[in-house]
PDB file of C-alpha atoms in Angstrom:
ATOM      1  CA  PRO B 734       0.000   0.000   0.000  1.00 38.00           C
ATOM      2  CA  ASN B 735       0.981   3.578  -0.630  1.00 41.00           C
ATOM      3  CA  THR B 736       2.387   5.222   2.526  1.00 44.00           C
ATOM      4  CA  VAL B 737       2.052   8.768   1.188  1.00 46.00           C
ATOM      5  CA  ILE B 738      -0.828  10.456   2.974  1.00 47.00           C
ATOM      6  CA  GLY B 739      -0.401  13.995   1.695  1.00 53.00           C
ATOM      7  CA  ASN B 740       1.405  15.312  -1.338  1.00 55.00           C
ATOM      8  CA  ILE B 741       2.759  18.852  -1.386  1.00 54.00           C
ATOM      9  CA  LYS B 742       4.078  20.544  -4.476  1.00 55.00           C
ATOM     10  CA  LEU B 743       5.957  23.797  -3.850  1.00 53.00           C
ATOM     11  CA  THR B 744       6.564  26.221  -6.676  1.00 52.00           C
ATOM     12  CA  ALA B 745       9.004  29.064  -6.098  1.00 48.00           C
ATOM     13  CA  VAL B 746       7.754  32.581  -6.648  1.00 42.00           C
ATOM     14  CA  TYR B 747      10.816  34.220  -8.151  1.00 41.00           C
ATOM     15  CA  GLU B 748       9.043  37.352  -9.390  1.00 44.00           C
ATOM     16  CA  TYR B 749       6.792  37.919  -6.390  1.00 52.00           C
ATOM     17  CA  ASP B 750       4.755  40.891  -7.611  1.00 55.00           C
ATOM     18  CA  SER B 751       3.524  42.220  -4.322  1.00 70.00           C
ATOM     19  CA  TYR B 752       3.958  44.857  -1.689  1.00 80.00           C
ATOM     20  CA  ILE B 753       5.883  42.620   0.724  1.00 87.00           C
ATOM     21  CA  LYS B 754       9.492  42.292  -0.459  1.00 86.00           C
ATOM     22  CA  LEU B 755      12.534  40.480   0.918  1.00 85.00           C
ATOM     23  CA  LYS B 756      15.934  42.157   0.889  1.00 82.00           C
ATOM     24  CA  PRO B 757      18.286  40.625  -1.714  1.00 80.00           C
ATOM     25  CA  GLU B 758      20.651  39.388   0.999  1.00 80.00           C
ATOM     26  CA  SER B 759      17.864  37.581   2.893  1.00 82.00           C
ATOM     27  CA  MET B 760      18.118  33.782   2.907  1.00 78.00           C
ATOM     28  CA  LEU B 761      14.371  33.417   3.467  1.00 84.00           C
ATOM     29  CA  GLY B 762      12.092  32.348   0.645  1.00 78.00           C
ATOM     30  CA  MET B 763       8.497  33.118  -0.316  1.00 80.00           C
ATOM     31  CA  PHE B 764       6.686  30.325  -2.109  1.00 74.00           C
ATOM     32  CA  HIS B 765       3.310  29.443  -3.516  1.00 71.00           C
ATOM     33  CA  ALA B 766       2.166  25.947  -2.525  1.00 67.00           C
ATOM     34  CA  GLU B 767      -0.014  23.825  -4.744  1.00 63.00           C
ATOM     35  CA  VAL B 768      -1.329  21.131  -2.446  1.00 58.00           C
ATOM     36  CA  THR B 769      -3.112  17.882  -3.126  1.00 56.00           C
ATOM     37  CA  SER B 770      -4.016  15.704  -0.178  1.00 52.00           C
ATOM     38  CA  VAL B 771      -6.421  12.876   0.580  1.00 49.00           C
ATOM     39  CA  ILE B 772      -6.668  14.157   4.154  1.00 49.00           C
ATOM     40  CA  PRO B 773      -8.814  17.254   4.767  1.00 48.00           C
ATOM     41  CA  ILE B 774      -6.887  20.489   5.206  1.00 47.00           C
ATOM     42  CA  GLU B 775      -8.447  23.089   7.484  1.00 48.00           C
ATOM     43  CA  GLU B 776      -8.625  26.582   6.022  1.00 46.00           C
ATOM     44  CA  ARG B 777     -10.129  29.712   7.548  1.00 41.00           C
ATOM     45  CA  ASP B 778     -13.109  31.412   5.925  1.00 39.00           C
ATOM     46  CA  TYR B 779     -12.219  35.040   6.559  1.00 41.00           C
ATOM     47  CA  TYR B 780      -9.440  35.295   3.947  1.00 42.00           C
ATOM     48  CA  ASP B 781     -10.058  35.827   0.306  1.00 48.00           C
ATOM     49  CA  GLU B 782      -6.776  34.639  -1.151  1.00 61.00           C
ATOM     50  CA  THR B 783      -6.523  32.919  -4.481  1.00 65.00           C
ATOM     51  CA  ASN B 784      -2.741  32.458  -4.356  1.00 70.00           C
ATOM     52  CA  PRO B 785      -1.464  32.413  -0.769  1.00 80.00           C
ATOM     53  CA  ILE B 786       2.268  32.926  -0.328  1.00 85.00           C
ATOM     54  CA  TYR B 787       4.259  31.138   2.378  1.00 87.00           C
ATOM     55  CA  LEU B 788       7.451  32.392   4.010  1.00 89.00           C
ATOM     56  CA  MET B 789       9.833  29.513   4.598  1.00 87.00           C
ATOM     57  CA  GLY B 790      13.252  29.397   6.187  1.00 86.00           C
ATOM     58  CA  VAL B 791      12.454  30.953   9.565  1.00 90.00           C
ATOM     59  CA  PHE B 792      14.004  29.349  12.638  1.00 90.00           C
ATOM     60  CA  GLN B 793      12.746  28.429  16.094  1.00 90.00           C
ATOM     61  CA  ASN B 794      12.809  31.277  18.634  1.00 90.00           C
ATOM     62  CA  GLN B 795      13.282  33.884  15.888  1.00 90.00           C
ATOM     63  CA  THR B 796      11.577  37.064  17.061  1.00 90.00           C
ATOM     64  CA  TRP B 797       9.457  39.317  14.916  1.00 92.00           C
ATOM     65  CA  ALA B 798      12.083  42.058  15.433  1.00 88.00           C
ATOM     66  CA  ASN B 799      14.754  39.756  13.959  1.00 86.00           C
ATOM     67  CA  LEU B 800      12.508  38.511  11.156  1.00 90.00           C
ATOM     68  CA  LYS B 801      11.454  41.947   9.937  1.00 85.00           C
ATOM     69  CA  GLU B 802      15.121  42.843   9.285  1.00 86.00           C
ATOM     70  CA  ASN B 803      14.793  40.546   6.224  1.00 88.00           C
ATOM     71  CA  PHE B 804      12.238  42.806   4.546  1.00 89.00           C
ATOM     72  CA  VAL B 805      12.545  45.974   2.511  1.00 88.00           C
ATOM     73  CA  ASN B 806       9.195  47.183   3.882  1.00 89.00           C
ATOM     74  CA  LYS B 807       9.132  49.214   7.077  1.00 88.00           C
ATOM     75  CA  GLU B 808       5.370  49.145   7.782  1.00 90.00           C
ATOM     76  CA  LEU B 809       4.758  45.429   8.283  1.00 93.00           C
ATOM     77  CA  TYR B 810       2.473  43.889  10.881  1.00 95.00           C
ATOM     78  CA  PHE B 811       2.951  40.460  12.455  1.00 95.00           C
ATOM     79  CA  LEU B 812      -0.365  38.757  13.272  1.00 95.00           C
ATOM     80  CA  ASP B 813      -1.254  35.535  15.047  1.00 93.00           C
ATOM     81  CA  LYS B 814      -3.477  32.931  13.370  1.00 86.00           C
ATOM     82  CA  ASP B 815      -6.592  34.804  14.583  1.00 89.00           C
ATOM     83  CA  GLY B 816      -5.450  38.193  13.255  1.00 90.00           C
ATOM     84  CA  LYS B 817      -4.295  39.698  16.584  1.00 95.00           C
ATOM     85  CA  GLU B 818      -1.268  41.991  16.235  1.00 95.00           C
ATOM     86  CA  LEU B 819       1.937  40.732  17.877  1.00 96.00           C
ATOM     87  CA  THR B 820       4.932  42.599  19.329  1.00 96.00           C
ATOM     88  CA  ASP B 821       8.608  42.665  18.324  1.00 93.00           C
ATOM     89  CA  GLN B 822       9.366  40.200  21.135  1.00 95.00           C
ATOM     90  CA  ASP B 823       6.884  37.554  19.923  1.00 96.00           C
ATOM     91  CA  ILE B 824       8.359  34.545  18.124  1.00 95.00           C
ATOM     92  CA  VAL B 825       7.572  33.120  14.703  1.00 94.00           C
ATOM     93  CA  ALA B 826       5.178  30.184  14.440  1.00 95.00           C
ATOM     94  CA  SER B 827       3.472  28.303  11.633  1.00 94.00           C
ATOM     95  CA  GLY B 828       0.157  29.930  10.818  1.00 91.00           C
ATOM     96  CA  ARG B 829       1.219  33.439  11.824  1.00 94.00           C
ATOM     97  CA  MET B 830       1.082  36.128   9.156  1.00 94.00           C
ATOM     98  CA  ILE B 831       2.974  39.149   7.933  1.00 94.00           C
ATOM     99  CA  VAL B 832       0.690  41.824   6.468  1.00 94.00           C
ATOM    100  CA  ILE B 833       0.676  45.302   4.998  1.00 91.00           C
ATOM    101  CA  LYS B 834      -2.298  47.574   5.615  1.00 91.00           C
ATOM    102  CA  ASP B 835      -3.580  50.539   3.638  1.00 89.00           C
ATOM    103  CA  SER B 836      -4.347  53.947   5.199  1.00 91.00           C
ATOM    104  CA  ASN B 837      -7.803  52.673   6.228  1.00 93.00           C
ATOM    105  CA  GLY B 838      -6.372  49.671   8.069  1.00 90.00           C
ATOM    106  CA  ASN B 839      -7.399  47.142   5.418  1.00 90.00           C
ATOM    107  CA  ILE B 840      -4.951  44.329   4.697  1.00 89.00           C
ATOM    108  CA  THR B 841      -3.522  44.751   1.201  1.00 87.00           C
ATOM    109  CA  ASP B 842      -0.997  41.911   1.229  1.00 89.00           C
ATOM    110  CA  ARG B 843      -0.348  38.845   3.370  1.00 90.00           C
ATOM    111  CA  VAL B 844       2.412  36.232   3.703  1.00 91.00           C
ATOM    112  CA  HIS B 845       1.933  33.119   5.875  1.00 91.00           C
ATOM    113  CA  VAL B 846       4.820  31.954   8.062  1.00 93.00           C
ATOM    114  CA  VAL B 847       5.929  28.301   8.040  1.00 92.00           C
ATOM    115  CA  LEU B 848       8.291  27.107  10.802  1.00 94.00           C
ATOM    116  CA  LYS B 849       9.695  23.691   9.889  1.00 93.00           C
ATOM    117  CA  GLY B 850       8.384  21.087  12.340  1.00 95.00           C
ATOM    118  CA  ASP B 851       5.944  23.475  14.076  1.00 96.00           C
ATOM    119  CA  ILE B 852       2.907  21.439  13.082  1.00 94.00           C
ATOM    120  CA  ASN B 853       0.580  22.685  15.832  1.00 92.00           C
ATOM    121  CA  GLY B 854       1.515  26.344  15.274  1.00 92.00           C
ATOM    122  CA  ASP B 855       2.702  27.255  18.778  1.00 94.00           C
ATOM    123  CA  GLY B 856       6.203  28.368  17.710  1.00 94.00           C
ATOM    124  CA  ARG B 857       7.941  25.463  19.453  1.00 94.00           C
ATOM    125  CA  VAL B 858       8.998  22.187  17.876  1.00 95.00           C
ATOM    126  CA  ASN B 859       8.273  19.546  20.491  1.00 95.00           C
ATOM    127  CA  VAL B 860       6.342  16.347  21.237  1.00 95.00           C
ATOM    128  CA  MET B 861       3.033  18.194  20.719  1.00 96.00           C
ATOM    129  CA  ASP B 862       3.988  18.568  17.056  1.00 95.00           C
ATOM    130  CA  GLN B 863       4.664  14.852  16.871  1.00 94.00           C
ATOM    131  CA  THR B 864       1.158  14.253  18.264  1.00 93.00           C
ATOM    132  CA  SER B 865      -0.332  16.631  15.673  1.00 91.00           C
ATOM    133  CA  LEU B 866       1.522  14.824  12.881  1.00 91.00           C
ATOM    134  CA  ILE B 867       0.374  11.393  14.093  1.00 90.00           C
ATOM    135  CA  ASN B 868      -3.232  12.633  14.377  1.00 89.00           C
ATOM    136  CA  HIS B 869      -3.032  13.984  10.840  1.00 86.00           C
ATOM    137  CA  LEU B 870      -1.494  10.798   9.425  1.00 85.00           C
ATOM    138  CA  ASN B 871      -4.169   8.737  11.193  1.00 86.00           C
ATOM    139  CA  ARG B 872      -6.862  11.058   9.799  1.00 83.00           C
ATOM    140  CA  LYS B 873      -8.031  12.032  13.279  1.00 87.00           C
ATOM    141  CA  GLN B 874      -7.601  15.801  12.933  1.00 83.00           C
ATOM    142  CA  PRO B 875      -6.968  18.023   9.901  1.00 78.00           C
ATOM    143  CA  ILE B 876      -4.363  20.763  10.148  1.00 77.00           C
ATOM    144  CA  LEU B 877      -3.970  24.192   8.558  1.00 72.00           C
ATOM    145  CA  LEU B 878      -2.199  24.374   5.221  1.00 73.00           C
ATOM    146  CA  SER B 879       0.772  26.337   6.614  1.00 72.00           C
ATOM    147  CA  ASN B 880       1.065  23.735   9.372  1.00 83.00           C
ATOM    148  CA  LEU B 881       0.863  20.956   6.766  1.00 85.00           C
ATOM    149  CA  LEU B 882       3.800  22.567   4.982  1.00 89.00           C
ATOM    150  CA  ALA B 883       5.651  22.605   8.330  1.00 92.00           C
ATOM    151  CA  ALA B 884       4.978  18.859   8.620  1.00 92.00           C
ATOM    152  CA  ASP B 885       7.055  18.179   5.490  1.00 90.00           C
ATOM    153  CA  THR B 886      10.188  17.974   7.629  1.00 92.00           C
ATOM    154  CA  THR B 887      12.124  15.971   5.031  1.00 90.00           C
ATOM    155  CA  GLY B 888      11.363  18.488   2.274  1.00 85.00           C
ATOM    156  CA  ASP B 889      10.340  15.765  -0.177  1.00 84.00           C
ATOM    157  CA  GLY B 890       6.836  17.124  -0.779  1.00 82.00           C
ATOM    158  CA  LYS B 891       5.141  14.208   1.003  1.00 83.00           C
ATOM    159  CA  ILE B 892       3.758  13.850   4.510  1.00 86.00           C
ATOM    160  CA  ASN B 893       4.467  10.343   5.779  1.00 87.00           C
ATOM    161  CA  VAL B 894       6.355   8.267   8.349  1.00 90.00           C
ATOM    162  CA  LEU B 895       9.688   9.672   7.111  1.00 93.00           C
ATOM    163  CA  ASP B 896       8.606  13.114   8.334  1.00 93.00           C
ATOM    164  CA  GLN B 897       7.677  11.586  11.675  1.00 93.00           C
ATOM    165  CA  THR B 898      11.147   9.979  11.865  1.00 95.00           C
ATOM    166  CA  ALA B 899      12.839  13.297  10.983  1.00 95.00           C
ATOM    167  CA  LEU B 900      10.806  15.039  13.678  1.00 96.00           C
ATOM    168  CA  ILE B 901      11.783  12.397  16.259  1.00 95.00           C
ATOM    169  CA  ASN B 902      15.454  12.752  15.240  1.00 95.00           C
ATOM    170  CA  HIS B 903      15.167  16.520  15.706  1.00 94.00           C
ATOM    171  CA  LEU B 904      13.519  16.130  19.105  1.00 94.00           C
ATOM    172  CA  ASN B 905      16.236  13.675  20.211  1.00 94.00           C
ATOM    173  CA  SER B 906      18.964  16.030  18.897  1.00 90.00           C
ATOM    174  CA  LYS B 907      20.203  13.297  16.525  1.00 92.00           C
ATOM    175  CA  LYS B 908      19.620  15.471  13.482  1.00 92.00           C
ATOM    176  CA  PRO B 909      18.382  18.973  14.407  1.00 89.00           C
ATOM    177  CA  PHE B 910      16.528  21.045  11.808  1.00 88.00           C
ATOM    178  CA  TRP B 911      18.623  24.113  12.663  1.00 78.00           C
ATOM    179  CA  ASP B 912      22.300  24.637  13.279  1.00 72.00           C
ATOM    180  CA  LYS B 913      22.410  26.881  16.336  1.00 72.00           C
ATOM    181  CA  ASN B 914      24.957  29.100  14.536  1.00 71.00           C
ATOM    182  CA  GLN B 915      22.708  29.718  11.530  1.00 65.00           C
ATOM    183  CA  THR B 916      19.972  32.307  11.306  1.00 59.00           C
ATOM    184  CA  SER B 917      17.847  30.496   8.714  1.00 55.00           C
ATOM    185  CA  THR B 918      16.886  26.961   7.715  1.00 37.00           C
ATOM    186  CA  MET B 919      17.356  27.675   3.999  1.00 39.00           C
ATOM    187  CA  ASP B 920      20.685  28.083   2.329  1.00 43.00           C
ATOM    188  CA  LEU B 921      21.106  29.602  -1.131  1.00 44.00           C
ATOM    189  CA  GLY B 922      21.398  26.139  -2.700  1.00 48.00           C
ATOM    190  CA  GLU B 923      18.015  25.137  -1.313  1.00 46.00           C
ATOM    191  CA  LYS B 924      16.371  28.324  -2.574  1.00 43.00           C
ATOM    192  CA  ASN B 925      17.621  27.704  -6.104  1.00 38.00           C
ATOM    193  CA  GLU B 926      16.523  24.073  -6.144  1.00 39.00           C
ATOM    194  CA  ILE B 927      12.885  24.658  -5.282  1.00 36.00           C
TER     195      ILE B 927
END
């Protein structure tokens, strides 16, 4: 039997024609995800986005203050999954958003944050994420799309037992997702391959 439960296809957005822009020296990447999955994916109703963009390459415990140094834009807002504005001291988490607002306070552009391994969206990669992954693989509980992208810990575009193994290896410090001396999970080689 096929062990692939979800299939994720990521397509790089090289010419991201939007208001939110990364600095050329940033090692982060913004991507559009085309997703096919046999397991339901939870999405929120209050967005009207035809082509959501996902920011990948953030690292655990990265603060909003540190993250916003990667952007050309000065007037960015960091929101939690429910749309509440966060402070410079808050940390990145899957499902959080970076937005730009117009003079009336309306959101004109949005990028969704994906923290590798942060499957439950709390900003920490721990055993709770392993539980979320197992529940998803066993079809007990759907997860948000940005969290599904975080579940692809092997980067092979599939959500399966190999991602669970990679997550366990990270949790046991056998093969961590981040080198503590790096400031991003993506290197230039990875950005060019996607």
